[in-house]
PDB file of C-alpha atoms in Angstrom:
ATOM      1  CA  UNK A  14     -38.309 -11.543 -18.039  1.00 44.00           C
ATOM      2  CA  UNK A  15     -35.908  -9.395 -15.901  1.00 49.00           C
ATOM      3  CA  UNK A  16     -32.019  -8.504 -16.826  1.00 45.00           C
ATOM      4  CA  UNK A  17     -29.750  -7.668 -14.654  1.00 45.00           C
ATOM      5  CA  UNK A  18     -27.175  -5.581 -16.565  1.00 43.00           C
ATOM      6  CA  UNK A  19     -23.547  -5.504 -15.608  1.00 50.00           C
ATOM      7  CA  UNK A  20     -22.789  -2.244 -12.819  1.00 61.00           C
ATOM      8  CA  UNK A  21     -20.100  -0.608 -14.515  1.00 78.00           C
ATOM      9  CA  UNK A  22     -17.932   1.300 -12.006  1.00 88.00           C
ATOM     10  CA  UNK A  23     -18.557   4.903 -11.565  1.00 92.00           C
ATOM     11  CA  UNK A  24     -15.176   7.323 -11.350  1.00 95.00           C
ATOM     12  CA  UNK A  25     -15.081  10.856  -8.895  1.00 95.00           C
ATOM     13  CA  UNK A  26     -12.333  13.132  -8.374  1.00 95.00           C
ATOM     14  CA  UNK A  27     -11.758  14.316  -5.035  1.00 95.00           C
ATOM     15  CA  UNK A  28     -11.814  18.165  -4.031  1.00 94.00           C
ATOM     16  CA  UNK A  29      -8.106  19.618  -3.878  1.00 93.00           C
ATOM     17  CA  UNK A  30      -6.047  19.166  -0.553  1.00 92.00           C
ATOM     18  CA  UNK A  31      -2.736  20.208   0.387  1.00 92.00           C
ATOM     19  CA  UNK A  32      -0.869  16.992  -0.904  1.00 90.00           C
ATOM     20  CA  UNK A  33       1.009  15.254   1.970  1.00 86.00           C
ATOM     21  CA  UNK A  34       4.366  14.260   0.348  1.00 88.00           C
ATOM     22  CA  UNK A  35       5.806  17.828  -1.100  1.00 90.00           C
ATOM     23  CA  UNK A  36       5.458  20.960   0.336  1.00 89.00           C
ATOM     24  CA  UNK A  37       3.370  23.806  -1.561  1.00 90.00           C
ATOM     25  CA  UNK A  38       1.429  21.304  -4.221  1.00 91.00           C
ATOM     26  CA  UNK A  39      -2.545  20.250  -3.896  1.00 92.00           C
ATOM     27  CA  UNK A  40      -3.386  16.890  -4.542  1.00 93.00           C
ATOM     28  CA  UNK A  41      -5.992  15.365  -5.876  1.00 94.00           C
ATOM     29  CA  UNK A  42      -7.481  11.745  -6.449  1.00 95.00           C
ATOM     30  CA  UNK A  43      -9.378   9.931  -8.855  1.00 96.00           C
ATOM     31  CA  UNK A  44     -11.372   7.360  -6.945  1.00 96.00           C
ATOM     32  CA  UNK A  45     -14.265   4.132  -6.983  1.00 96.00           C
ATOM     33  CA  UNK A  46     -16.088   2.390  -4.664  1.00 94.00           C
ATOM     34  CA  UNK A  47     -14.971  -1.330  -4.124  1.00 93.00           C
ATOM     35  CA  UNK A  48     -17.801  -2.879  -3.472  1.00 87.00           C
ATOM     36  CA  UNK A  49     -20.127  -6.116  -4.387  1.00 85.00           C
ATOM     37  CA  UNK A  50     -19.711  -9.490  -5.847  1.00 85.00           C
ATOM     38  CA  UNK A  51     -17.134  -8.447  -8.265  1.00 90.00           C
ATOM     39  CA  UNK A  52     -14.950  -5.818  -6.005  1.00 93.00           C
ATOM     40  CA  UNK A  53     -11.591  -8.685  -5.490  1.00 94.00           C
ATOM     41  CA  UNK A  54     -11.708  -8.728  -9.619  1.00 95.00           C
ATOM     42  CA  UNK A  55     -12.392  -5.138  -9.328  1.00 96.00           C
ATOM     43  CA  UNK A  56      -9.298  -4.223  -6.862  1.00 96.00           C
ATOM     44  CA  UNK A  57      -6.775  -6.760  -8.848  1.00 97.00           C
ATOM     45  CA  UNK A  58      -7.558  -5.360 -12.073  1.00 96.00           C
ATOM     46  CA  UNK A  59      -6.850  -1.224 -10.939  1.00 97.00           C
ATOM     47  CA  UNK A  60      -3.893  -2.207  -8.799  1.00 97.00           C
ATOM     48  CA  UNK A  61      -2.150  -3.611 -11.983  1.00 97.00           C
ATOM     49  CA  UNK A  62      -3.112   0.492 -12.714  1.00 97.00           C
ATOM     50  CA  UNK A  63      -1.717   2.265 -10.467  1.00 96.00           C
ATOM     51  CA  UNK A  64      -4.426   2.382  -8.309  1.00 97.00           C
ATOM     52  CA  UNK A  65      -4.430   1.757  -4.263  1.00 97.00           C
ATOM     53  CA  UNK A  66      -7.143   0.248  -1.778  1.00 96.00           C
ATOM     54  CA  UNK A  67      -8.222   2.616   1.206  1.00 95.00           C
ATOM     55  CA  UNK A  68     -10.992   0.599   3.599  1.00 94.00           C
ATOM     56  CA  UNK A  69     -14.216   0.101   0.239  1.00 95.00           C
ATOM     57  CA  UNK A  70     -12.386   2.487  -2.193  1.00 95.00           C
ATOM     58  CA  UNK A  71     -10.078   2.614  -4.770  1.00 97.00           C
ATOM     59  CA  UNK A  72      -7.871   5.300  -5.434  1.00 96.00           C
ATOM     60  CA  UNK A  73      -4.995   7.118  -7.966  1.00 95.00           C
ATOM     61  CA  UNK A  74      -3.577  10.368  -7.718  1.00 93.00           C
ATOM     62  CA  UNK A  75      -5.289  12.630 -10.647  1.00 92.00           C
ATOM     63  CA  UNK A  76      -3.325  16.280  -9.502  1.00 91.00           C
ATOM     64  CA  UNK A  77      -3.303  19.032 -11.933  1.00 87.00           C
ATOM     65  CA  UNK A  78      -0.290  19.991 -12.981  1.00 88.00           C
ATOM     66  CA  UNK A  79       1.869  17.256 -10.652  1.00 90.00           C
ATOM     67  CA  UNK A  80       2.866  13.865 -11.981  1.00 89.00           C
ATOM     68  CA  UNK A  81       5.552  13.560  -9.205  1.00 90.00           C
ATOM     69  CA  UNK A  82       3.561   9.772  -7.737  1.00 93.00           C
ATOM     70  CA  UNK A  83       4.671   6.786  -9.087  1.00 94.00           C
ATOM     71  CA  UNK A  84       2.701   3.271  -8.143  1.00 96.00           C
ATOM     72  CA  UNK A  85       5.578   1.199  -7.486  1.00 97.00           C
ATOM     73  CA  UNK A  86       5.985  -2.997  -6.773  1.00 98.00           C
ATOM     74  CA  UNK A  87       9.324  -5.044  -6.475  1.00 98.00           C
ATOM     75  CA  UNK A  88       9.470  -8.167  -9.355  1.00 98.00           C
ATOM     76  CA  UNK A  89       9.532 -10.806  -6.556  1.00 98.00           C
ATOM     77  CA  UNK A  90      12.282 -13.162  -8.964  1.00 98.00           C
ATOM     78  CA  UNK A  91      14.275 -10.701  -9.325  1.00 98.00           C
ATOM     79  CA  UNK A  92      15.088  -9.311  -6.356  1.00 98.00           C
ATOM     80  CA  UNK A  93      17.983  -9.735  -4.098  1.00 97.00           C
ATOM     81  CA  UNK A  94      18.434  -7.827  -0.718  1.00 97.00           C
ATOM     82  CA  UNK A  95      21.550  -5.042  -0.176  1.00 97.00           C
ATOM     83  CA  UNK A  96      24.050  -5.375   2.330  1.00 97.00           C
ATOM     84  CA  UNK A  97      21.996  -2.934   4.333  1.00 96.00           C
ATOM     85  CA  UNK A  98      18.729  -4.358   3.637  1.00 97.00           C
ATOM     86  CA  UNK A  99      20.754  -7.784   4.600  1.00 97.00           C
ATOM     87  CA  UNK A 100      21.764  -5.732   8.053  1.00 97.00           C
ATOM     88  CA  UNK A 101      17.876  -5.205   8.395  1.00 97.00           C
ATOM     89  CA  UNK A 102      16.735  -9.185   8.103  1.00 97.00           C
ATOM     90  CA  UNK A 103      19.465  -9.818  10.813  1.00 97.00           C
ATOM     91  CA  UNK A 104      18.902  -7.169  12.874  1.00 96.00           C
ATOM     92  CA  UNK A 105      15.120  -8.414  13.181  1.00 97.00           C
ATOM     93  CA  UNK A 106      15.553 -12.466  13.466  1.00 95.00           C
ATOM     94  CA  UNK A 107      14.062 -12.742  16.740  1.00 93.00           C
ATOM     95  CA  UNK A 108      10.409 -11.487  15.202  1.00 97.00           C
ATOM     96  CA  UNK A 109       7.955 -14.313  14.803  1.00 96.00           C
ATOM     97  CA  UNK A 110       5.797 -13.482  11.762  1.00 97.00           C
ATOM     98  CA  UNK A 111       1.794 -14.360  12.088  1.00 96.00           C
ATOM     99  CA  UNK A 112      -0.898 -13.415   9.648  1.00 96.00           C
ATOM    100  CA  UNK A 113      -4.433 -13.178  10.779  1.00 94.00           C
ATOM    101  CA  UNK A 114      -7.888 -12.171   9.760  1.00 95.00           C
ATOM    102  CA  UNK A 115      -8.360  -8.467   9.415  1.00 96.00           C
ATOM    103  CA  UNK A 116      -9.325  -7.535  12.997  1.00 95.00           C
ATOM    104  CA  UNK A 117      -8.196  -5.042  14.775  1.00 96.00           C
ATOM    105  CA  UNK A 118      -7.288  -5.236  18.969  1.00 96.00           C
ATOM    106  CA  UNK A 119      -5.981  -2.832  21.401  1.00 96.00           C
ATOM    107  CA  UNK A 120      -2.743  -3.633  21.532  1.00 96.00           C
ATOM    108  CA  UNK A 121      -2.754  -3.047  17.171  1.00 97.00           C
ATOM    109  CA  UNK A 122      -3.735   0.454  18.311  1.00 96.00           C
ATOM    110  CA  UNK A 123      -1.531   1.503  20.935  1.00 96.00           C
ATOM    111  CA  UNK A 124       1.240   0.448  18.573  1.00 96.00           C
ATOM    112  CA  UNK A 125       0.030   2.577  15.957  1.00 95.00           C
ATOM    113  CA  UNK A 126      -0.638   5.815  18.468  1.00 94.00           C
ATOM    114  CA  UNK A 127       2.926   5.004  19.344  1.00 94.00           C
ATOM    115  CA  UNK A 128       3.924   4.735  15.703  1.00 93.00           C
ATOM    116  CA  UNK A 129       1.808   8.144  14.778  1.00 90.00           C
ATOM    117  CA  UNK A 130       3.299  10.072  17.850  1.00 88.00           C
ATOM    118  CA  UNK A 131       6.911   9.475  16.836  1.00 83.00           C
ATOM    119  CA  UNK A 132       7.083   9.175  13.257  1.00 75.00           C
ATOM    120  CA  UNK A 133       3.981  11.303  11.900  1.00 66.00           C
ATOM    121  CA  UNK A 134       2.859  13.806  14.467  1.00 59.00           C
ATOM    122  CA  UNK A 135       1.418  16.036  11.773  1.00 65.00           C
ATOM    123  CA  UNK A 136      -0.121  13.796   9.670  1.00 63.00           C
ATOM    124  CA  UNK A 137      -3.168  13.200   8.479  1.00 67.00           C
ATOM    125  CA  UNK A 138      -3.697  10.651  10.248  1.00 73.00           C
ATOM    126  CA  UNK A 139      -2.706  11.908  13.657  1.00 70.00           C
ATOM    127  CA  UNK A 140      -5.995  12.496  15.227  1.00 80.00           C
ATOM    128  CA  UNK A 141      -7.440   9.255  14.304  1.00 86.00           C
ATOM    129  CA  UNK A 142      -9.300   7.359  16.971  1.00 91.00           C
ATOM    130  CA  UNK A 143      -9.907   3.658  17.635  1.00 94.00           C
ATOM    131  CA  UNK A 144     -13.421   3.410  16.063  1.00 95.00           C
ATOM    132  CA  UNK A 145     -12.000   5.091  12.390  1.00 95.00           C
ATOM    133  CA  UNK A 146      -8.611   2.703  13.353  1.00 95.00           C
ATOM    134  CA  UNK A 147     -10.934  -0.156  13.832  1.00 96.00           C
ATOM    135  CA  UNK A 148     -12.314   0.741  10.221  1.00 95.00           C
ATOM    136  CA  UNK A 149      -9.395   1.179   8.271  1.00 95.00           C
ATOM    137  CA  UNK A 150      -8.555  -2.591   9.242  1.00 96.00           C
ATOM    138  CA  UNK A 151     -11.789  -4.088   9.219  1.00 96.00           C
ATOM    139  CA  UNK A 152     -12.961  -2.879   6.088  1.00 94.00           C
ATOM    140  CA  UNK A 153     -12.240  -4.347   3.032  1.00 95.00           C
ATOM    141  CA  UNK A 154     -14.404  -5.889   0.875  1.00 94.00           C
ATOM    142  CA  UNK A 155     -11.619  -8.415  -0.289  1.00 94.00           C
ATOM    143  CA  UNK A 156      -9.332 -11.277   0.763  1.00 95.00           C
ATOM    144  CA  UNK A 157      -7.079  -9.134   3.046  1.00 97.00           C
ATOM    145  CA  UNK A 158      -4.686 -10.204   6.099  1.00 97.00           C
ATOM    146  CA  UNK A 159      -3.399  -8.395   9.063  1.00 97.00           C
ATOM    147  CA  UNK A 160       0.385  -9.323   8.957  1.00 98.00           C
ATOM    148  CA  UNK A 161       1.640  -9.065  12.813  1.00 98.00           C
ATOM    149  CA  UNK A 162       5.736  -9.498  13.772  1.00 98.00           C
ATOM    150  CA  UNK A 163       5.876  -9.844  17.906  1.00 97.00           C
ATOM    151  CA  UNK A 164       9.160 -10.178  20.109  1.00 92.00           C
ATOM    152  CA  UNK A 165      10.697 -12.188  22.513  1.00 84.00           C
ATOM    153  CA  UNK A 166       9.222 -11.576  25.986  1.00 79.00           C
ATOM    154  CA  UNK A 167      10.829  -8.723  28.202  1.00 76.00           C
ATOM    155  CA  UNK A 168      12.375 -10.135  30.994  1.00 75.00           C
ATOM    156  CA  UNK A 169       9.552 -11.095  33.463  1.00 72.00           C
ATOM    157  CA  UNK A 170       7.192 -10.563  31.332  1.00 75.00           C
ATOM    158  CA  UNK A 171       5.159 -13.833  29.626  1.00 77.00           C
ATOM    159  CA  UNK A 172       3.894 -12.407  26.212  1.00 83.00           C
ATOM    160  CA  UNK A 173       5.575 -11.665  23.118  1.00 88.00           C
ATOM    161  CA  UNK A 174       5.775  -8.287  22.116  1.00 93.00           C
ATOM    162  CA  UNK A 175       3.641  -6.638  19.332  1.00 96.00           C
ATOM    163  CA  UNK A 176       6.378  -4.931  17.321  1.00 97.00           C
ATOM    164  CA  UNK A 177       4.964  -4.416  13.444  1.00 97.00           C
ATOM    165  CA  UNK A 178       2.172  -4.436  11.574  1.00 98.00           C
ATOM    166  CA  UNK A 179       1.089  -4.534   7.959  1.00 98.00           C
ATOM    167  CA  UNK A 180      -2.634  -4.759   6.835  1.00 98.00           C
ATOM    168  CA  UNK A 181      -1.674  -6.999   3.161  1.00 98.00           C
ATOM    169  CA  UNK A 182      -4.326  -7.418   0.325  1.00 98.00           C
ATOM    170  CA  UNK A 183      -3.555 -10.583  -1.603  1.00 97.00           C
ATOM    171  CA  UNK A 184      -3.914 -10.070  -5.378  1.00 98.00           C
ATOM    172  CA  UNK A 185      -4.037 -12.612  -8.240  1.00 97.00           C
ATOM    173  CA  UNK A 186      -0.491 -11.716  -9.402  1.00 97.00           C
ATOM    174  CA  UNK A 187       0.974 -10.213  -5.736  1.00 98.00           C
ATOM    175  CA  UNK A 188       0.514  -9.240  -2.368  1.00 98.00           C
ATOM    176  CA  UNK A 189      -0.117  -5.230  -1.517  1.00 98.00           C
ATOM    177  CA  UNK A 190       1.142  -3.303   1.479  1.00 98.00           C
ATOM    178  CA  UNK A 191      -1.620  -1.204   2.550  1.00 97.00           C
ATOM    179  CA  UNK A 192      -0.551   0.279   5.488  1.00 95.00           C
ATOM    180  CA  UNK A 193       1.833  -0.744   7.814  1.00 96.00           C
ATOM    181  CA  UNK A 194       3.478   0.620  11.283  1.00 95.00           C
ATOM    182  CA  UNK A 195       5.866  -0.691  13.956  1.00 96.00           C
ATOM    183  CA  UNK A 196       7.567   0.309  17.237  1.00 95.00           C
ATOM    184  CA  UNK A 197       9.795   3.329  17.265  1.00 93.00           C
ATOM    185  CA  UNK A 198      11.518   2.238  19.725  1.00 92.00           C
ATOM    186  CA  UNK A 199      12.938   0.266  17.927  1.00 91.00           C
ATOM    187  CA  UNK A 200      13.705   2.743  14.575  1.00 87.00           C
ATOM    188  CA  UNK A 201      17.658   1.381  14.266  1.00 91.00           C
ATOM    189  CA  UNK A 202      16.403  -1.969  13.549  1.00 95.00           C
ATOM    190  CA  UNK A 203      14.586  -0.440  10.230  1.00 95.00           C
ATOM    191  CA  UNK A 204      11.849  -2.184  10.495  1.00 96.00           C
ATOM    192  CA  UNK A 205       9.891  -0.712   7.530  1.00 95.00           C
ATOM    193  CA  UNK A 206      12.704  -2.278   5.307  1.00 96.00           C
ATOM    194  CA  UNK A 207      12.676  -5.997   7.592  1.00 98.00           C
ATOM    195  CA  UNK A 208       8.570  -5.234   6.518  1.00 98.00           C
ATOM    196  CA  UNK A 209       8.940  -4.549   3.086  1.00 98.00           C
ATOM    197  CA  UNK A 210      12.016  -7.349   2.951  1.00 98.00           C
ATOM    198  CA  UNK A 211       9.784 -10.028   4.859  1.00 98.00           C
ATOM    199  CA  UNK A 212       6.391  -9.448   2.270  1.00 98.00           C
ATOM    200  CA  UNK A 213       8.789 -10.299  -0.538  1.00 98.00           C
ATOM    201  CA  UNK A 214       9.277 -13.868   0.982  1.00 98.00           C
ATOM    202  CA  UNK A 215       5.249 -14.081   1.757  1.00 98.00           C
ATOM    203  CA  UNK A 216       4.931 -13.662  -1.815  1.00 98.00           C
ATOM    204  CA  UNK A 217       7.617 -16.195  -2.916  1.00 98.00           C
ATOM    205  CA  UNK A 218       6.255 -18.586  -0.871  1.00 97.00           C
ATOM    206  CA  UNK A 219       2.940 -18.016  -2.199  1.00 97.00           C
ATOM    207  CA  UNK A 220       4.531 -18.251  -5.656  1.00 98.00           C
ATOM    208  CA  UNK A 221       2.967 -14.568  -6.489  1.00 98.00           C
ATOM    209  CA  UNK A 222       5.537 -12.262  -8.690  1.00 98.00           C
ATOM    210  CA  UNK A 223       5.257  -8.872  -7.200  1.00 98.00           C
ATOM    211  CA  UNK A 224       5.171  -6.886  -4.239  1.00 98.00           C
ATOM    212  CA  UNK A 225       2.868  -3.502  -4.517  1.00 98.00           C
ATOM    213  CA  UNK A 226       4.146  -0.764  -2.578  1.00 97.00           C
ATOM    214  CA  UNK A 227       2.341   2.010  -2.951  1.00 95.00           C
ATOM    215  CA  UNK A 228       3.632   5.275  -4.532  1.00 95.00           C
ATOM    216  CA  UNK A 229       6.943   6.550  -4.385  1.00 94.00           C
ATOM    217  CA  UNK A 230       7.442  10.333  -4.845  1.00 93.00           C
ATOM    218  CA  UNK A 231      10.557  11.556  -5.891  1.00 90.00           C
ATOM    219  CA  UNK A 232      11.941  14.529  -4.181  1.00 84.00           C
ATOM    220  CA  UNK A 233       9.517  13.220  -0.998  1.00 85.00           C
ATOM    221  CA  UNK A 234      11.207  12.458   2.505  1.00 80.00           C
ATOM    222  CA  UNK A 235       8.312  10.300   3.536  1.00 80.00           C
ATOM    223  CA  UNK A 236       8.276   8.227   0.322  1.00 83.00           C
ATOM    224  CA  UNK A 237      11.826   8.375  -1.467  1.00 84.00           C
ATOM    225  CA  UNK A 238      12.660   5.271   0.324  1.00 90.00           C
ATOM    226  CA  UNK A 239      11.080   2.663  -1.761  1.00 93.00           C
ATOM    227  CA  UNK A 240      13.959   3.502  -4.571  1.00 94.00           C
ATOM    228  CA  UNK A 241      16.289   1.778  -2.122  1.00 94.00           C
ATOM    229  CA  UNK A 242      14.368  -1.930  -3.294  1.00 97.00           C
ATOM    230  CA  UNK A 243      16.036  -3.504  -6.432  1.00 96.00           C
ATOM    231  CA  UNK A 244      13.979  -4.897  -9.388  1.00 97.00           C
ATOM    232  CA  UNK A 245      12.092  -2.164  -8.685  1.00 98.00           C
ATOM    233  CA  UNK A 246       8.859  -0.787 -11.477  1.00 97.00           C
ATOM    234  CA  UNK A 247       7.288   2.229 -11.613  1.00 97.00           C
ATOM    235  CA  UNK A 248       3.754   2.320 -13.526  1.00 96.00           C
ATOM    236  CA  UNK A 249       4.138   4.942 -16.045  1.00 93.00           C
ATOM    237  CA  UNK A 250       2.291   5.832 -19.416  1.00 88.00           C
ATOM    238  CA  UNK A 251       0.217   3.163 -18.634  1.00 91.00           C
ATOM    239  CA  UNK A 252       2.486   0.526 -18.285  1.00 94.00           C
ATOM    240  CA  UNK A 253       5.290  -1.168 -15.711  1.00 97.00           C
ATOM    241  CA  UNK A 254       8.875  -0.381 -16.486  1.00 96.00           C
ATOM    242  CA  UNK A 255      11.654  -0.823 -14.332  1.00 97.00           C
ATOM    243  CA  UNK A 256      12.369   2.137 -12.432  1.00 96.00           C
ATOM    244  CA  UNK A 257      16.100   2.560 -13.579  1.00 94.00           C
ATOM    245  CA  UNK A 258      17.930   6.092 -12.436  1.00 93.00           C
ATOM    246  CA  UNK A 259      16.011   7.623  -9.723  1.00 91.00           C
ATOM    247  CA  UNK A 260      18.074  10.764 -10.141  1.00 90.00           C
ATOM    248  CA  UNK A 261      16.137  10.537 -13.557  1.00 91.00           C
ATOM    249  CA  UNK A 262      13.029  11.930 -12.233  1.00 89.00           C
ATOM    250  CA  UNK A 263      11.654  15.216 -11.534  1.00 82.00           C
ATOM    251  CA  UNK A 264       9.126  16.594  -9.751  1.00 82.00           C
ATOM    252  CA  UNK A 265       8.666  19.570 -11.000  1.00 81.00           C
ATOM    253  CA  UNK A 266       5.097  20.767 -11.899  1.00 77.00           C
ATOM    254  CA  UNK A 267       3.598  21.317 -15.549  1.00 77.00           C
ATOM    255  CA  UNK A 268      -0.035  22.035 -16.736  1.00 75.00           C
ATOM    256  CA  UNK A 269       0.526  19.073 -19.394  1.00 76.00           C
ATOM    257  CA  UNK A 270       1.994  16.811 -17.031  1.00 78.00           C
ATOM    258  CA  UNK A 271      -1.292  14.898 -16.271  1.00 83.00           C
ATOM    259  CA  UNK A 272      -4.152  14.196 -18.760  1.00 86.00           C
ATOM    260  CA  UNK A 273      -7.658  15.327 -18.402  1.00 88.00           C
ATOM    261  CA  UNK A 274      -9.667  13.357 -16.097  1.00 88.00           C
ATOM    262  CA  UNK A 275     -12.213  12.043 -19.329  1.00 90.00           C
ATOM    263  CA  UNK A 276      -9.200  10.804 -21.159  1.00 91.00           C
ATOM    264  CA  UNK A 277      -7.583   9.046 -18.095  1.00 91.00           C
ATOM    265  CA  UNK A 278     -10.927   7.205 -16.963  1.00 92.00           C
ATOM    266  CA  UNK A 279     -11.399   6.096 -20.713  1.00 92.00           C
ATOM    267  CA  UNK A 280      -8.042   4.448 -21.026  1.00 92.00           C
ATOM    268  CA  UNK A 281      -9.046   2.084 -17.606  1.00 93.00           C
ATOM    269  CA  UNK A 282      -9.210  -1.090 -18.029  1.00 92.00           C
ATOM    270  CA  UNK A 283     -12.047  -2.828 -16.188  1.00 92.00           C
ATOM    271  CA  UNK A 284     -12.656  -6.401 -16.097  1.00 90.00           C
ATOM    272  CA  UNK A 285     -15.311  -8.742 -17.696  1.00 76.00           C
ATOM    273  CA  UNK A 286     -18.228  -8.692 -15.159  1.00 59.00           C
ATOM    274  CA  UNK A 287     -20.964 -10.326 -17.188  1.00 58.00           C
ATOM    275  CA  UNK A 288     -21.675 -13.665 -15.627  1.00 54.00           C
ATOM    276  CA  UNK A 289     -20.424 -16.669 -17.246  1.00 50.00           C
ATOM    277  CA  UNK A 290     -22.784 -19.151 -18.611  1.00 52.00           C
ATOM    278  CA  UNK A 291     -22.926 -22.803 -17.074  1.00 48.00           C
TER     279      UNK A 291
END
């Protein structure tokens, strides 16, 4: 008689790379593949840990001496929008909202080169072509959606416009922004924040209680934003708190800041992925 034993997940750690979101520090990530008959248990377990889907892996910052990335999600019931943020929803009320299977098309990628060439010229994702663009949407091993906003028509012209985008996983307790990008044309309408503002209602109608954000950095130009969202949490410690003060945080370095990679895969919490008997 054969057994088929349980595949436990297997943890890496990424070389060191100048980290993206503040000047002079190296980042590094502590990552798994998402893969098999178990990788939607998998990916909704981790992302209640801080951790973040990129195409068939999962990932968590793991730098050295930096702690400065905090996973971040918005409590759905408790949030209500700022005046600003209120601005934003108006400001946007001719976009249609229409969320497909993960599949990527030309006119998804000229909007992104678009997006890219404006907002994130140096980048790391700047040179990115349409086959690796193709990938990063097509790719997921999970229940994902491609959440599309389009415009009225331009005069004489018959089709709406493409005008956002947001590739969404859908978790058992919330829906998660992976990666999203709009026209910058159109960058007084904020339509990050009309984005962000818009996946909070997909998830109350879908009666899910949070909205995963990915990290926010203090101190960070790119990723300071996401403090502006009320009933905000920040995973820290190994837990969700709300995020109170931002001015609270630092992000200064210190060689104690982050615990040793041994100690932080032992304290994951994976799920059950014995098979259940009849």
């Amino acid at each position: 008689m054969r057994h088929t034993l349980p595949i436990v997940p297997q943890f890496y750690v990424t070389a060191p790379q100048p980290c993206p979101y503040l000047d002079g520090r190296m980042e590094r990530k502590l990552f798994t593949a998402l893969q098999g008959d178990q990788a939607e248990r998998l990916n909704d377990a981790l992302s209640k840990q801080g951790f973040r889907r990129s195409q068939n892996v999962l990932y968590r910052p793991s730098c050295t001496e930096c702690s400065a990335c905090y996973s971040a999600r918005i409590r759905v019931a408790d949030f209500t929008p700022s005046k600003s943020q209120k601005r934003a929803l108006r400001r946007n009320a001719d976009l249609r909202r229409e969320a497909t299977s993960p599949w990527a098309t030309e006119e998804q990628f000229a909007l992104f080169r678009r997006y890219l060439d404006s907002r994130h010229s140096d980048g790391g994702m700047a040179d990115m072509d349409v086959l690796e663009f193709a990938a990063m949407i097509e790719e997921t091993p999970i229940r994902s959606r491609l959440v599309e906003y389009s415009a009225d028509p331009e005069p004489g012209e018959r089709r709406r416009k493409l005008t956002a985008v947001c590739l969404t996983d859908i978790l058992d307790d919330g829906v998660s922004m992976v990666y999203s990008f709009y026209e910058p044309a159109r960058i007084s309408d904020s339509l990050g924040t009309f984005v962000i503002l818009d996946h909070v209602e997909i998830a109350r109608e879908a009666g899910l209680p949070y909205v995963y954000l990915g990290y926010w950095v203090p101190g960070s130009r790119k990723m300071g934003y996401k403090a502006n969202f009320g009933a905000l949490e920040v995973y820290i410690g190994g837990r969700w708190q709300p995020i109170g003060d931002p001015d609270d945080y630092s992000s200064d370095t210190h060689p104690l800041s982050v615990d040793p990679i041994a100690e932080q895969v032992a304290k994951i919490s994976l799920p059950d992925t014995r098979p259940t008997r009849g």
